[in-house]
Short mmCIF file of C-alpha atoms and ligand atoms in Angstrom, two decimals:
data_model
loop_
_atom_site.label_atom_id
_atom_site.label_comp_id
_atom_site.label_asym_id
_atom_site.label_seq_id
_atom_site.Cartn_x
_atom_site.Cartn_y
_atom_site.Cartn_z
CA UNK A 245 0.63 -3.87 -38.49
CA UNK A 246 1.60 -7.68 -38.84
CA UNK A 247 5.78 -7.58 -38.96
CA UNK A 248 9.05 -9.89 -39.45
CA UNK A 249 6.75 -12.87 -40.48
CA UNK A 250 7.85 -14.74 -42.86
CA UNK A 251 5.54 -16.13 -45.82
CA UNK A 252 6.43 -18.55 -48.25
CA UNK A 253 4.96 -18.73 -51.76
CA UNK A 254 4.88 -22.15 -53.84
CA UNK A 255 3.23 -21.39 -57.09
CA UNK A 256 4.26 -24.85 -58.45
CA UNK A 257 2.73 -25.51 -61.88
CA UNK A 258 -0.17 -25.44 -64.40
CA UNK A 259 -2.35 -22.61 -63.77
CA UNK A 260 -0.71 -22.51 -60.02
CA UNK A 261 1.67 -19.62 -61.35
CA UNK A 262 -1.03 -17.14 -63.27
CA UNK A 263 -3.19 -17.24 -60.25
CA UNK A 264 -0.50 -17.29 -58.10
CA UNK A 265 0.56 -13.64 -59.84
CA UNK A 266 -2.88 -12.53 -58.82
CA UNK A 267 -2.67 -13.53 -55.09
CA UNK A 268 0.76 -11.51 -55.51
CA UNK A 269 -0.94 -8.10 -56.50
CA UNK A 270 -2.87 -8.73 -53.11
CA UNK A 271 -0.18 -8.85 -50.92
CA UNK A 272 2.03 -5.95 -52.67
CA UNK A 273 -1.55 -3.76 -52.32
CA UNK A 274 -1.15 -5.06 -48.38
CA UNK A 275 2.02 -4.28 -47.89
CA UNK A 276 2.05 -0.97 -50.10
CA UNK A 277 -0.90 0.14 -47.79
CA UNK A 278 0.92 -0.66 -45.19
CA UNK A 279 -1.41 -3.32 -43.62
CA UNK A 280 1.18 -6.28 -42.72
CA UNK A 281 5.44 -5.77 -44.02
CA UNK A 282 5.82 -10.07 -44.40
CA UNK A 283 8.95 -11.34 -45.75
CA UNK A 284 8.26 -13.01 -48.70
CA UNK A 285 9.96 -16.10 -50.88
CA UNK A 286 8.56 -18.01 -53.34
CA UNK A 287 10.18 -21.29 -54.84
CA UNK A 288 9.78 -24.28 -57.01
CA UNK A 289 7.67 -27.61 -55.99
CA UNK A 290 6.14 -30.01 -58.24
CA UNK A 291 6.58 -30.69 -61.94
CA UNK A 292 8.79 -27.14 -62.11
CA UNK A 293 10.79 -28.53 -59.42
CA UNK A 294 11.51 -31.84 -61.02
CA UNK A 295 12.16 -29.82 -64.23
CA UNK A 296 14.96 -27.87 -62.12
CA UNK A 297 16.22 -30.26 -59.75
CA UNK A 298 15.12 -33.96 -60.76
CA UNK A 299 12.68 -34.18 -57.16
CA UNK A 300 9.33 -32.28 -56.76
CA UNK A 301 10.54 -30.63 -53.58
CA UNK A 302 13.75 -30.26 -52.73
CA UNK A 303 15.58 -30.47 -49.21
CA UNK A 304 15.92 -26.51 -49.10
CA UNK A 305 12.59 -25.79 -49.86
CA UNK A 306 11.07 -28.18 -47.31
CA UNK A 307 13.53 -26.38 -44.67
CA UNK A 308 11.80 -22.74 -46.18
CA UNK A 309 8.65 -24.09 -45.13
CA UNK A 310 9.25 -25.87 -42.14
CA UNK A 311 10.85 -22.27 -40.89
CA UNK A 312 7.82 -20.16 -42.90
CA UNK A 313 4.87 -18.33 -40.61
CA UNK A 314 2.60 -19.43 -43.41
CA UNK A 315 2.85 -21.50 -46.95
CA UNK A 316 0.58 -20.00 -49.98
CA UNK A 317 0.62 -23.27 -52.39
CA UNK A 318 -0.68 -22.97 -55.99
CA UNK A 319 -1.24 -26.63 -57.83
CA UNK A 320 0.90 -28.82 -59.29
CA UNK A 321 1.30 -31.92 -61.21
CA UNK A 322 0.13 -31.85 -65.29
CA UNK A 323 0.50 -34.60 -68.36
CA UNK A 324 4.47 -33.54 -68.69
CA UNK A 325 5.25 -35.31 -65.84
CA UNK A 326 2.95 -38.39 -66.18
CA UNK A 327 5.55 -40.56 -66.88
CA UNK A 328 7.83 -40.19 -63.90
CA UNK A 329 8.00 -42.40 -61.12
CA UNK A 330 5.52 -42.52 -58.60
CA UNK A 331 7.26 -41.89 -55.80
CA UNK A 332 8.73 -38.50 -57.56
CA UNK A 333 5.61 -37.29 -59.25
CA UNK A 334 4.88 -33.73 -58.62
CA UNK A 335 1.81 -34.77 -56.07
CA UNK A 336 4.33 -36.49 -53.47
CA UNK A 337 5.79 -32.50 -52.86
CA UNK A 338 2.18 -31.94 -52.00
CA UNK A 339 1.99 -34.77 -49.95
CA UNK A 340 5.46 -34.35 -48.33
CA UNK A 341 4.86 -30.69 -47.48
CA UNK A 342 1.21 -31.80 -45.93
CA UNK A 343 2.80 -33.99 -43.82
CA UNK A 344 6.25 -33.09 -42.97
CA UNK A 345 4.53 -29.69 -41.63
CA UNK A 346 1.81 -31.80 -39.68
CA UNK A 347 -1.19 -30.07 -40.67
CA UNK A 348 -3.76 -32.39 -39.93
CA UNK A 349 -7.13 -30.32 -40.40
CA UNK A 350 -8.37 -29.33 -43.74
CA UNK A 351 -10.72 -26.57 -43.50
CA UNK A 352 -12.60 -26.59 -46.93
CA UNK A 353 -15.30 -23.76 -46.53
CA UNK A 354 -18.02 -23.98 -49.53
CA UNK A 355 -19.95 -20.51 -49.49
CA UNK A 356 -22.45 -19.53 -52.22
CA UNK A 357 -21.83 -16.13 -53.27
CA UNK A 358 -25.25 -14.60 -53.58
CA UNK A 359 -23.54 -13.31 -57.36
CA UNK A 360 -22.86 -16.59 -58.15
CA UNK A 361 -25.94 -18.48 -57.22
CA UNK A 362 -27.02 -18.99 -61.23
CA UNK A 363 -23.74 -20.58 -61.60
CA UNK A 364 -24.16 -23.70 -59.96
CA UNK A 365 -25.60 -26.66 -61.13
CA UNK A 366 -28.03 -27.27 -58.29
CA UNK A 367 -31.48 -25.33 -58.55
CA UNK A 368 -30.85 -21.37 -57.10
CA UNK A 369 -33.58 -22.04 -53.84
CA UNK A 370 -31.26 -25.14 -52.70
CA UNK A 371 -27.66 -23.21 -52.92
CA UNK A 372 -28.60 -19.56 -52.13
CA UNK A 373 -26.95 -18.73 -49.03
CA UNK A 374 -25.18 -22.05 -48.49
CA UNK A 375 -22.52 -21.75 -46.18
CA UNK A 376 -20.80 -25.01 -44.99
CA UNK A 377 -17.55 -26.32 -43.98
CA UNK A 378 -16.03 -29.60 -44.52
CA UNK A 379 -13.26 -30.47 -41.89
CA UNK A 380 -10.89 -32.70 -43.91
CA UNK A 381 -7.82 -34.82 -42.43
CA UNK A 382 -4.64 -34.64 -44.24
CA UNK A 383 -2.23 -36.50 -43.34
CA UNK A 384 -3.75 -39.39 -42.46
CA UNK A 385 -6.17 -42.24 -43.73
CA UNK A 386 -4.99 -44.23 -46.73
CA UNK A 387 -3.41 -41.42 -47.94
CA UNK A 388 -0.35 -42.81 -45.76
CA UNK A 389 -1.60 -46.25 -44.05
CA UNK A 390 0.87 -48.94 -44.22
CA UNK A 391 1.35 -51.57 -45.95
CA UNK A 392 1.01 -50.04 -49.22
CA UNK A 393 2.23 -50.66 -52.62
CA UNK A 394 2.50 -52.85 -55.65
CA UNK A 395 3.47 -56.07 -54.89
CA UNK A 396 4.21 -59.32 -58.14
CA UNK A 397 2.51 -62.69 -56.97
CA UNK A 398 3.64 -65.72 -57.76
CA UNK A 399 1.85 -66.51 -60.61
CA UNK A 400 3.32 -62.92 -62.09
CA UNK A 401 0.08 -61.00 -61.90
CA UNK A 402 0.05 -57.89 -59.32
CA UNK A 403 -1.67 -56.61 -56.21
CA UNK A 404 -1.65 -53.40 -55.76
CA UNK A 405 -2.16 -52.17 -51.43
CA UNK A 406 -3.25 -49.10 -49.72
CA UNK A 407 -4.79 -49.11 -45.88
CA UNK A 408 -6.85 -47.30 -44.53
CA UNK A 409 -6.04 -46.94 -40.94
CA UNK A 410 -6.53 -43.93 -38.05
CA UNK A 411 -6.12 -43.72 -34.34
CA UNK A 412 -7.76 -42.80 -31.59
CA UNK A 413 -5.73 -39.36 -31.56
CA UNK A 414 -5.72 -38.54 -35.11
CA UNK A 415 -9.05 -39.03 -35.09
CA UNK A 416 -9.77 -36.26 -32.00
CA UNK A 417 -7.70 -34.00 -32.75
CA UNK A 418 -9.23 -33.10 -36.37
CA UNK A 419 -12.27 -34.00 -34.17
CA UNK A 420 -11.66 -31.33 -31.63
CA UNK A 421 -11.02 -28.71 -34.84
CA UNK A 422 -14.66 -29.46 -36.39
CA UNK A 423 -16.00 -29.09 -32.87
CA UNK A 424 -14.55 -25.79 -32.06
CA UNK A 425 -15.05 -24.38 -35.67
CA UNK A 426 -18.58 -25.36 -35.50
CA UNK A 427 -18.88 -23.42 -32.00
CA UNK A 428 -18.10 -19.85 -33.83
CA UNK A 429 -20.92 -21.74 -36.64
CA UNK A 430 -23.96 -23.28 -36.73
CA UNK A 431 -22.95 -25.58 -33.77
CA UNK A 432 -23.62 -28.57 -35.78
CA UNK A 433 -20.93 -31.09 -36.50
CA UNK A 434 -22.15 -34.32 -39.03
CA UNK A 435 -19.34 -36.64 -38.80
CA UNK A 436 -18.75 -39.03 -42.11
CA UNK A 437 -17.67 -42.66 -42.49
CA UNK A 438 -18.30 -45.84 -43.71
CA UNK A 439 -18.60 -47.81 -40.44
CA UNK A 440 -20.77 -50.29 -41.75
CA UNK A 441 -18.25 -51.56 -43.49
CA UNK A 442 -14.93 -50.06 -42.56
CA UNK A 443 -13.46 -50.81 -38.82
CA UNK A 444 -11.52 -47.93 -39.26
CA UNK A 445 -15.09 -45.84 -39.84
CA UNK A 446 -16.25 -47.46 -36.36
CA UNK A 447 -13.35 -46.43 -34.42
CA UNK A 448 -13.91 -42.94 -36.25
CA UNK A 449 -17.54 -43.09 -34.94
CA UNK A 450 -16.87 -44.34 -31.40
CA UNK A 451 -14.24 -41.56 -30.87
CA UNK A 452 -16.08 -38.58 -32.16
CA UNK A 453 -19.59 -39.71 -29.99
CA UNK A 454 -17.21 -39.60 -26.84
CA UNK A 455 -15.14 -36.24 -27.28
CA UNK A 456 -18.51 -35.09 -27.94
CA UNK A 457 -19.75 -36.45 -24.90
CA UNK A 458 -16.89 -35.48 -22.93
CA UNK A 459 -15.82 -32.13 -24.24
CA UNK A 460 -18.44 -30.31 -26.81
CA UNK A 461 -21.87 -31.04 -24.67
CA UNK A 462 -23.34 -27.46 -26.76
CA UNK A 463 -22.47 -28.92 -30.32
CA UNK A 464 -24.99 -30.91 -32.13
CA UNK A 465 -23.38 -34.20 -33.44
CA UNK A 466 -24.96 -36.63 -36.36
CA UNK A 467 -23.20 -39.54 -37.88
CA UNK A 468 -23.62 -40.26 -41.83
CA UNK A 469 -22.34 -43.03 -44.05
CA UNK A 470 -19.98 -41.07 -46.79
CA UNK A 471 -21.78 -42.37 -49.89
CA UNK A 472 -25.17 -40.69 -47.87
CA UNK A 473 -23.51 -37.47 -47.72
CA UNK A 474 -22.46 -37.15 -51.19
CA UNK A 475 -26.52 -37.71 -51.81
CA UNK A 476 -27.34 -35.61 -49.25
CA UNK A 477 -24.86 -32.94 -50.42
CA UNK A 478 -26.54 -32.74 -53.93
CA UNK A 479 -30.14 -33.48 -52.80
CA UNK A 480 -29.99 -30.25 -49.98
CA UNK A 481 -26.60 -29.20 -49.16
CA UNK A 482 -27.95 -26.47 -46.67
CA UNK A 483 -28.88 -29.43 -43.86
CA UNK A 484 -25.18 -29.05 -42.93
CA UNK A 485 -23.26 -26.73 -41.18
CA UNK A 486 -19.86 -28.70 -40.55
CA UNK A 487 -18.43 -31.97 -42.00
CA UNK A 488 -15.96 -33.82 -40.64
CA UNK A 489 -14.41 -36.60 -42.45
CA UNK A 490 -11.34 -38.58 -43.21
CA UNK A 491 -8.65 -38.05 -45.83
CA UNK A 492 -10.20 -39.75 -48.75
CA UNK A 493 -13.41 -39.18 -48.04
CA UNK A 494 -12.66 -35.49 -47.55
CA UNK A 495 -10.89 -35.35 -50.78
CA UNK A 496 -13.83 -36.57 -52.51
CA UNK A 497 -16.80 -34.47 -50.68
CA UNK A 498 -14.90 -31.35 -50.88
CA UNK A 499 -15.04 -31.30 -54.76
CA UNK A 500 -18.96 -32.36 -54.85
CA UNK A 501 -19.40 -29.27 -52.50
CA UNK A 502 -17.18 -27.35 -54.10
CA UNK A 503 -19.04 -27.83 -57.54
CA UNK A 504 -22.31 -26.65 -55.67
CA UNK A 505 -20.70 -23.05 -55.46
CA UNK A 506 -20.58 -22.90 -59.05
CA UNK A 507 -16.76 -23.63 -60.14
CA UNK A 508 -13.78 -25.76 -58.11
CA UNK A 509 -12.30 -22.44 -59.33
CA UNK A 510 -13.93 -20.15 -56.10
CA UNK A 511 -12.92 -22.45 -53.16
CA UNK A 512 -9.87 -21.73 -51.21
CA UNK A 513 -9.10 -23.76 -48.04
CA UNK A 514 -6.94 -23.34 -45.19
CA UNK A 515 -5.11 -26.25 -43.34
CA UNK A 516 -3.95 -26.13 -39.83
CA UNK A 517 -1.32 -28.19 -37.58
CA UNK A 518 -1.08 -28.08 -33.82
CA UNK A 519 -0.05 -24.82 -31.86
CA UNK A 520 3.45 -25.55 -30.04
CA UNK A 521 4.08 -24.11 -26.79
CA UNK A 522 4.44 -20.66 -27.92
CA UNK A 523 1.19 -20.59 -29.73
CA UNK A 524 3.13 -21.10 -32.70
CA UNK A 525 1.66 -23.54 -35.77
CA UNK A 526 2.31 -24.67 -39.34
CA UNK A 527 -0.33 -23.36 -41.63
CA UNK A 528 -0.51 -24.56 -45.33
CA UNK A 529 -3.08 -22.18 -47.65
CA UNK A 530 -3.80 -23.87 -50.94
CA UNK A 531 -7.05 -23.11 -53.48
CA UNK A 532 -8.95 -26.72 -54.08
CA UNK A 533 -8.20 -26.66 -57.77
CA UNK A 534 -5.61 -28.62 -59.22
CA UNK A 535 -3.30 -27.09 -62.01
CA UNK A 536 -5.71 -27.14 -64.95
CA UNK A 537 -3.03 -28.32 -67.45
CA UNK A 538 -6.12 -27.91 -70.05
CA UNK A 539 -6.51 -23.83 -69.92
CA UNK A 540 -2.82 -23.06 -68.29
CA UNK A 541 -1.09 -20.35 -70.17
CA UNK A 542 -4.23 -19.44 -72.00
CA UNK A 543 -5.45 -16.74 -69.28
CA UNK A 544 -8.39 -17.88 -68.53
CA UNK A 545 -7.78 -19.33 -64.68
CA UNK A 546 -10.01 -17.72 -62.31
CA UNK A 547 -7.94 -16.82 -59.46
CA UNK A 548 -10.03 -16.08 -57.17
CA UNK A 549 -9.76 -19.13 -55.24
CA UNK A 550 -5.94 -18.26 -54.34
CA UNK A 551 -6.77 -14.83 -53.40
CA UNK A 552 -9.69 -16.33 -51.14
CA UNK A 553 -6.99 -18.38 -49.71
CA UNK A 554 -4.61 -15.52 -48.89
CA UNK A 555 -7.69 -14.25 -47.21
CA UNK A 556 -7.68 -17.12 -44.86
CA UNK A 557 -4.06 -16.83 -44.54
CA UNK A 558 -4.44 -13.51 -42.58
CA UNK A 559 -7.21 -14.52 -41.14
CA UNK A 560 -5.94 -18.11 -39.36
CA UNK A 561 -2.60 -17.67 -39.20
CA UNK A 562 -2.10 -13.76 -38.25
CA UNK A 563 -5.50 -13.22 -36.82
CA UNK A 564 -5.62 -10.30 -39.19
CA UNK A 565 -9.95 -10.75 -39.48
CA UNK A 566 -10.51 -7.54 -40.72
CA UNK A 567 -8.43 -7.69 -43.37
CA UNK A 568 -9.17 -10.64 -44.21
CA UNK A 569 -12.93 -9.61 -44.59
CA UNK A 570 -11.78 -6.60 -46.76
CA UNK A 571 -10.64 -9.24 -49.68
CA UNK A 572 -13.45 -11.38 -49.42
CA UNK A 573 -16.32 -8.13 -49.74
CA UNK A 574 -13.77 -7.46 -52.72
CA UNK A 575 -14.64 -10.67 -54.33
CA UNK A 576 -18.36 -10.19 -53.61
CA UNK A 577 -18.44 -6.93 -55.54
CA UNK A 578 -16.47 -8.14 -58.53
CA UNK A 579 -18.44 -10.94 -58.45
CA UNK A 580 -21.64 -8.24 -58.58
CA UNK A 581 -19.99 -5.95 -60.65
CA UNK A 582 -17.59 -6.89 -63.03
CA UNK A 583 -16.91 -9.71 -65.73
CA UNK A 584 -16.10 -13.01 -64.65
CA UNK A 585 -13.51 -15.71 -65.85
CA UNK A 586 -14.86 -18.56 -68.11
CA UNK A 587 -15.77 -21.23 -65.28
CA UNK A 588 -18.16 -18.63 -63.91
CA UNK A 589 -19.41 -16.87 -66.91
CA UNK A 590 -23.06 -15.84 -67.29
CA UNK A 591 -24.95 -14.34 -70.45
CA UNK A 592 -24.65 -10.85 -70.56
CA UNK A 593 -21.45 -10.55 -68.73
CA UNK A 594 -17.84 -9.74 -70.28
CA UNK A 595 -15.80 -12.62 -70.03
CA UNK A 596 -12.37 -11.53 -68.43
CA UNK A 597 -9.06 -13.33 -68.13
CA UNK A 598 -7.18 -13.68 -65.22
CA UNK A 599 -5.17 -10.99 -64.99
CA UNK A 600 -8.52 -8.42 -65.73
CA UNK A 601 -9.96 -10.47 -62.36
CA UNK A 602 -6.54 -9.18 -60.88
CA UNK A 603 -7.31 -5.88 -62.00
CA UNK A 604 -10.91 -5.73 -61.09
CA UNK A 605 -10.32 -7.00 -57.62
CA UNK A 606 -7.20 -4.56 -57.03
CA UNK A 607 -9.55 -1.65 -58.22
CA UNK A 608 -12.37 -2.80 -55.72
CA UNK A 609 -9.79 -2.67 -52.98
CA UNK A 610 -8.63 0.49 -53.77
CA UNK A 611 -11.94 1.84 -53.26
CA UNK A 612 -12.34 0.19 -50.10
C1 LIG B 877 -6.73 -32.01 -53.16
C2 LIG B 877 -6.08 -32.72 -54.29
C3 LIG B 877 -4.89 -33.52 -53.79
C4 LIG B 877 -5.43 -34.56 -52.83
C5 LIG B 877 -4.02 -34.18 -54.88
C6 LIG B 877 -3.52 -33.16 -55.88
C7 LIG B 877 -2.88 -34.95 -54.29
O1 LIG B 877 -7.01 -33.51 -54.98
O2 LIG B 877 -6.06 -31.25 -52.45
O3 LIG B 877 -7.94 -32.21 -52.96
O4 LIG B 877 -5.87 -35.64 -53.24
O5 LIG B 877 -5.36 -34.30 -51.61
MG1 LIG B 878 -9.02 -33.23 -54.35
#
C-alpha cells in the first residue's frame, strides 16, 4: 500500500467542485479498501480564491503544492470574475501553479471508449478504437514569451504583444517525454509546428529530427504543419499514435481530439515536471474541461474526466498501474451499463446527473 504521500486537491470553481466530489468518493473507496492511506488537503484557487482572499492563488496554497506528492485540479475561471484584472483572473492560478511547479509535459490521452463510439461527431469506422496521445508543453511558448502586453502608441491607439519563443532545451525535454511515451505505444511520434512560417516552429523541427537521430533511432518521427493536423485529426484521427506540440498549439489540438471521443467531458490529462535526484517530481492532474459556468450547480457535469484523471494520478505519479486500470475498466462498464450524463447521452439511455455517475461508478468498483 502507497503511504505518508501527500495529495493536494484544488477543486477551484464552476463545475470543478461537483466533479471534484466525485473524484473524492474514489479516493475514500481507495483508502477505505485500503489500497493507498494519502494525506489529503484540498483548498481554494481561482475565482473562489479571489472571492476569499482578493488573488486566485494565494502564497500558502502555492507552498501546499510545491510540498504536495501530487495536485488533483478541477477548473476554474466563470463570467463572475470577467471583470477583474488580467493579471488576477482566476486562469493566472492555473498558469502560476503550471509553472511555478515546472511541469513542462502535457500528456493529453484521447481514447474512444468502444461505449461511446456513437457519441462522437466523426463517423463510428474512423473513431472506433482510437487511441492517441497528444504531448503538450506547458509552460512554455507564448503562453509566457516575453515581451508581452498592451502597450498605448503615440497616436493613442494600442498594440497588444505576445511571443512566441522556445529553446533548444525546452524543446527536448517535452521532446524526450513524447519519445519515451511513444516507446511503451505505437512508437510513432508526429511532431507539430508551423515552421513555414514561424522560426520558432524551425528550431522546434531542427531539434526534434536530431534527438531523434541521436537518442530514439526505434521511434518513427513525421513532421506536420499544425493547421494540417487539425485536418488530419478530423479527416482520420487513427494515422497517429503520439503528438507532440507546443503550448498553443497543444491547447488547441487537444480540444479537436478531445471532441472526437465524444464530449471534452471524458478526457483527463496528466502533466509531468522533471524527476530531481531522488526520483522525486511535480505532477499536476487536471480533466481538459474548463468550469462549465453554463450547467454548474445544475448536476449535470459528467465527472468522469476527473476521476480518469485520478486514475492517472496513481498511475504516473505512484506507479500504482493496477489500480489505476481498476478505475478506468470501471468507467468502461458504466459507460456499457448504466445511464450517462447529458454531454454523452444516447436514445434509450437514462440520463443521470453527476452524482448518480458517482454512484454508478462506486457500485462498479465495489464489484470489482
Ligand atoms: C487548458 C485550458 C487552459 C489553457 C486555460 C483555462 C488557461 O484551456 O488547459 O487547455 O489554455 O491551457
Ligand atoms: Mg484548452
Amino acid at each position: 500500500m502507497i503511504a505518508n504521500k501527500t495529495l493536494l486537491l484544488l477543486p477551484g470553481d464552476g463545475i470543478g467542485p461537483e466533479v471534484m466530489a466525485q473524484a473524492k468518493r474514489v479516493l475514500n473507496w481507495l483508502q477505505k479498501t485500503n489500497r493507498v492511506s494519502f494525506e489529503i488537503s484540498e483548498d481554494l484557487v481561482g475565482g473562489a480564491a479571489i472571492d476569499a482572499h482578493g488573488v486566485p492563488v494565494t502564497e500558502a496554497t502555492m507552498v501546499r503544492a510545491l510540498a504536495a506528492d501530487a495536485v488533483l485540479f478541477g477548473s476554474v475561471g466563470g463570467p463572475k470574475w470577467d471583470s477583474v484584472p488580467f493579471d488576477i483572473r482566476p486562469e493566472a492560478a492555473l498558469l502560476r501553479l503550471r509553472k511555478d511547479l515546472g511541469v513542462f509535459a502535457n500528456l493529453r490521452p484521447a481514447k474512444v471508449f468502444d461505449a461511446l463510439v456513437d457519441a462522437s461527431s466523426l463517423k463510428p469506422e474512423l473513431v472506433r478504437g482510437l487511441d492517441i496521445l497528444i504531448v503538450r508543453e506547458l509552460i512554455g511558448g507564448i503562453y509566457f514569451g516575453e515581451p508581452r502586453g498592451i502597450e498605448t502608441l503615440p497616436d493613442g491607439s494600442k498594440r497588444g504583444v505576445n511571443t512566441e519563443v522556445y529553446t533548444t532545451a525546452e524543446i527536448e525535454r517535452v521532446g524526450r517525454v513524447a519519445f519515451d511515451m511513444a516507446r511503451k505505444r505505437g512508437k510513432k511520434v508526429c511532431s507539430v509546428e508551423k515552421a513555414n512560417v514561424m522560426e520558432s516552429g524551425l528550431l522546434w523541427r531542427q531539434v526534434m529530427t536530431a534527438l531523434r537521430n541521436a537518442e530514439y533511432p526505434d521511434v518513427e518521427l513525421s513532421h506536420m504543419y499544425a493547421d494540417n493536423c487539425a485536418m488530419q485529426l478530423a479527416r482520420n484521427p487513427k494515422q497517429f499514435d503520439v503528438i507532440v506540440t507546443g503550448n498553443l498549439f497543444g491547447d488547441i489540438l487537444s480540444d479537436l481530439a478531445a471532441m472526437l471521443t465524444g464530449s471534452l467531458g471524458m478526457l483527463p490529462s496528466a502533466t509531468l515536471g522533471a524527476a530531481d535526484e531522488a526520483g522525486r517530481r511535480h505532477a499536476f492532474y487536471e480533466p481538459i474541461h474548463g468550469s462549465a459556468p453554463d450547467i454548474a450547480g445544475k448536476g449535470l457535469a459528467n465527472p468522469l474526466a476527473q476521476i480518469l484523471s485520478l486514475a492517472l494520478l496513481l498511475r504516473y505519479s505512484f506507479d500504482m498501474e493496477e489500480d489505476a486500470k481498476l478505475i478506468e475498466q470501471a468507467v468502461e462498464r458504466v459507460l456499457a451499463t448504466a445511464g450517462r450524463t447529458a454531454d454523452i447521452a444516447a436514445p434509450g439511455r437514462a440520463q443521470i446527473s453527476t452524482s448518480e455517475m458517482g454512484d454508478a461508478l462506486l457500485a462498479e468498483l465495489e464489484r470489482a
